[in-house]
């Protein structure tokens, strides 16, 4: 141990103890600077009251702008010295010369005198700077000497100039300046020496080459591929008690989710038995799954929980409750996190502020989170998020289009928003409705009725009873143009509301409305079972309530938007990572359900609105629920994603020339067309005599067609009765597809653009996609016709092709 180091350390720490209670009163001078000046005035430390201190007036004198700047530097340098002395105090085998130099340093500190303090402050600053340099030199010499004694080499801690690791010198410089900025560096053994920097940068991160003298049988690092544990089979579960315990307590949002899980428990059990029989004992891998609900964490503000009982939005909580239940029922090994602390514990994050990566393997096969959770993972996983992000699934209500997801492209072309830009595969975003085929449709469930309940509902419907979709009073504001159509509705029907209020009737709700207040779910169900009409005001967009109303035998009436709402013209969508245009309040209900269950009209046209109300009163409908929103439909869909979607395995480039006809020699050049016309459609399909590469969805589902100018592949596929399939883009991004469609190309370029592959008829120019992350069903351009990879789909389950199970 070094005596000089210990003396100097004691001096500075004594200041810490003495003045810690009074830091707030020290004006215009760094705390360590004050300690330093105290020592220079004779080393007199006492616990006198602040008013008795001889430094009270003097520190105020030193409060000028110039003095403050110099004193701040002194403070910073003294902190560095203290940290270096901590390191020195831990060293063994230090030379006598080093000990002498530290003694001199300690004596130098004690020689400062109080005379002409203000005039000498610049000189003091220079002396402190010199001391800091000398301590750093001693520390480096001691570290190197220690290494020499152990390893017999004096050059092993020189910063390498290796062209394979061009960032190494810059990273070492950064570590020299900032290694104390996060405790996680010290956790991994960084102590301020170049040796420790190089060890860290080569073994924990990957910026420097491995050091020859190190023992490389160390713990797993960023380069280590962990041994895969043996696969276990997942078994369906019908008992939800373990899941209910895992969800936890303490927030109204969690209580709401648990009430929902309990209410639907029997339907989940029935659905599990049905799907189990449908899969016919098919092997299912049991996955280790983490669900981190970021928007409910205190760190994200958790604005939803306080609003659960006040009419706030419940759609996200409905979806998360159903996701948790589906994963549990499917038999996967589930962990649930509702706080950043739980997230850190589950991931094995090193202590600190998140600057260091995980060194061990990721303990989960899949992580379901939201945008808030993704940001929290970025803050606490450091560089390892980039390595492990293929395991992440982001629950994203409104969707994220590829142009917004690709960070560099979004920044250069005006698609950058507060969300998006994560460079994920677009199918890793999972939406509430199947409105964006670029993403995966996760969905939720609505309560399914048995035949007896359906008959009872039809017998007890009140033909002139309407319920308004809108729990918050702000949705009823009459100045938004609602008064005229509400008056028409009131002329024919008894109008009911479920608007939250505390002490009196909400002033925005008209007097003729019978307001029930905010109802528990089972009471709302009873109200919907009586009502004939469920009417929307245009907001909220795409919530679960219309599906619940339709499932209970209501007709849903909603407004048509002209012009359509989007991020270009509506505040709600501004900043969301999508250019999607919304033509009605609930596009899914309009497009996938439609008449007679759903009617979409222009509320500004009183004649059209009046006619719609009369038609609704004449129309009889049965309760209807799309299969994909039943418990079985959601289990089927989530099962398929878990078993077949793998974004961690690299996709090899698709080279048509390497394919061969069935029956020909393997690997020979393909003869004949790759895509052939299909009967009863203008689309092309995969040639049956050509070996199909392994893919999911399988290539048997592919339907290749061309869009019109200005038309997206979403629209082009829908108009032909198909669904755009982004996973198939890589198979049609080639000249064979252009030839199969008889496209005339004078030039074929490969570019980075989210509308490619596409071609211009006028210029006879064709473009292929160079960046796979930008394959986009949503992209469109008035100048180009796009090559669109469509697919078939299962009846009632648009997320899956016919052969996808």
PDB file of N, CA and C in Angstrom, residues 16 33 80 115 140 165 192 207 221-222 255 353 380 390 392 394 424 477 530 624 689 756 786:
ATOM      1  N   UNK A  16     -14.888  15.926   2.752  1.00  0.00           N
ATOM      2  CA  UNK A  16     -16.202  15.399   2.399  1.00  0.00           C
ATOM      3  C   UNK A  16     -17.085  15.250   3.627  1.00  0.00           C
ATOM      4  N   UNK A  33     -13.239  22.029  -4.423  1.00  0.00           N
ATOM      5  CA  UNK A  33     -12.353  23.188  -4.405  1.00  0.00           C
ATOM      6  C   UNK A  33     -12.309  23.788  -3.020  1.00  0.00           C
ATOM      7  N   UNK A  80     -10.862  13.828  -9.992  1.00  0.00           N
ATOM      8  CA  UNK A  80     -10.045  12.872 -10.730  1.00  0.00           C
ATOM      9  C   UNK A  80      -8.928  12.338  -9.848  1.00  0.00           C
ATOM     10  N   UNK A 115      -2.378  33.458   1.958  1.00  0.00           N
ATOM     11  CA  UNK A 115      -2.134  34.850   1.560  1.00  0.00           C
ATOM     12  C   UNK A 115      -2.471  35.061   0.092  1.00  0.00           C
ATOM     13  N   UNK A 140      -0.386   4.822 -14.184  1.00  0.00           N
ATOM     14  CA  UNK A 140      -0.078   4.056 -15.388  1.00  0.00           C
ATOM     15  C   UNK A 140       1.199   3.241 -15.208  1.00  0.00           C
ATOM     16  N   UNK A 165     -10.055  -3.494 -36.492  1.00  0.00           N
ATOM     17  CA  UNK A 165     -10.761  -2.857 -35.377  1.00  0.00           C
ATOM     18  C   UNK A 165     -10.496  -1.355 -35.418  1.00  0.00           C
ATOM     19  N   UNK A 192      -9.578   2.505 -14.708  1.00  0.00           N
ATOM     20  CA  UNK A 192      -8.943   3.746 -15.135  1.00  0.00           C
ATOM     21  C   UNK A 192      -7.658   3.544 -15.899  1.00  0.00           C
ATOM     22  N   UNK A 207     -14.908  -3.789 -29.782  1.00  0.00           N
ATOM     23  CA  UNK A 207     -14.247  -2.741 -30.558  1.00  0.00           C
ATOM     24  C   UNK A 207     -12.738  -2.928 -30.672  1.00  0.00           C
ATOM     25  N   UNK A 221     -19.114 -13.674 -23.885  1.00  0.00           N
ATOM     26  CA  UNK A 221     -19.144 -12.262 -24.250  1.00  0.00           C
ATOM     27  C   UNK A 221     -20.024 -12.071 -25.464  1.00  0.00           C
ATOM     28  N   UNK A 222     -19.898 -10.888 -26.073  1.00  0.00           N
ATOM     29  CA  UNK A 222     -20.709 -10.586 -27.248  1.00  0.00           C
ATOM     30  C   UNK A 222     -20.451 -11.558 -28.390  1.00  0.00           C
ATOM     31  N   UNK A 255     -55.738  -4.617 -11.948  1.00  0.00           N
ATOM     32  CA  UNK A 255     -57.017  -5.181 -11.492  1.00  0.00           C
ATOM     33  C   UNK A 255     -57.967  -5.359 -12.671  1.00  0.00           C
ATOM     34  N   UNK A 353     -26.054   2.576 -15.281  1.00  0.00           N
ATOM     35  CA  UNK A 353     -27.015   3.360 -16.053  1.00  0.00           C
ATOM     36  C   UNK A 353     -27.311   2.759 -17.424  1.00  0.00           C
ATOM     37  N   UNK A 380     -31.074   0.322 -20.896  1.00  0.00           N
ATOM     38  CA  UNK A 380     -30.500  -0.577 -19.894  1.00  0.00           C
ATOM     39  C   UNK A 380     -29.775  -1.791 -20.474  1.00  0.00           C
ATOM     40  N   UNK A 390     -33.582  -9.054 -32.495  1.00  0.00           N
ATOM     41  CA  UNK A 390     -34.356  -9.982 -33.334  1.00  0.00           C
ATOM     42  C   UNK A 390     -35.347 -10.800 -32.502  1.00  0.00           C
ATOM     43  N   UNK A 392     -37.263  -9.486 -30.202  1.00  0.00           N
ATOM     44  CA  UNK A 392     -38.270  -8.568 -29.670  1.00  0.00           C
ATOM     45  C   UNK A 392     -39.494  -8.505 -30.577  1.00  0.00           C
ATOM     46  N   UNK A 394     -42.848  -5.945 -30.851  1.00  0.00           N
ATOM     47  CA  UNK A 394     -43.345  -4.662 -30.344  1.00  0.00           C
ATOM     48  C   UNK A 394     -44.857  -4.578 -30.577  1.00  0.00           C
ATOM     49  N   UNK A 424     -35.972  -2.575 -37.176  1.00  0.00           N
ATOM     50  CA  UNK A 424     -36.429  -3.945 -36.989  1.00  0.00           C
ATOM     51  C   UNK A 424     -36.957  -4.483 -38.319  1.00  0.00           C
ATOM     52  N   UNK A 477     -68.565  16.987 -27.158  1.00  0.00           N
ATOM     53  CA  UNK A 477     -68.647  18.439 -27.340  1.00  0.00           C
ATOM     54  C   UNK A 477     -69.437  18.791 -28.599  1.00  0.00           C
ATOM     55  N   UNK A 530     -79.358  -5.272 -25.233  1.00  0.00           N
ATOM     56  CA  UNK A 530     -80.693  -4.700 -25.435  1.00  0.00           C
ATOM     57  C   UNK A 530     -80.728  -3.757 -26.632  1.00  0.00           C
ATOM     58  N   UNK A 624     -72.562 -11.202 -34.330  1.00  0.00           N
ATOM     59  CA  UNK A 624     -71.502 -11.683 -35.224  1.00  0.00           C
ATOM     60  C   UNK A 624     -70.135 -11.328 -34.655  1.00  0.00           C
ATOM     61  N   UNK A 689     -43.088 -26.982 -60.963  1.00  0.00           N
ATOM     62  CA  UNK A 689     -41.966 -27.876 -61.271  1.00  0.00           C
ATOM     63  C   UNK A 689     -40.620 -27.305 -60.832  1.00  0.00           C
ATOM     64  N   UNK A 756     -39.847   0.121 -54.143  1.00  0.00           N
ATOM     65  CA  UNK A 756     -39.273  -0.913 -55.010  1.00  0.00           C
ATOM     66  C   UNK A 756     -39.493  -2.306 -54.433  1.00  0.00           C
ATOM     67  N   UNK A 786     -46.050  -1.028 -59.084  1.00  0.00           N
ATOM     68  CA  UNK A 786     -45.261  -1.859 -58.178  1.00  0.00           C
ATOM     69  C   UNK A 786     -45.459  -3.345 -58.446  1.00  0.00           C
TER      70      UNK A 786
END
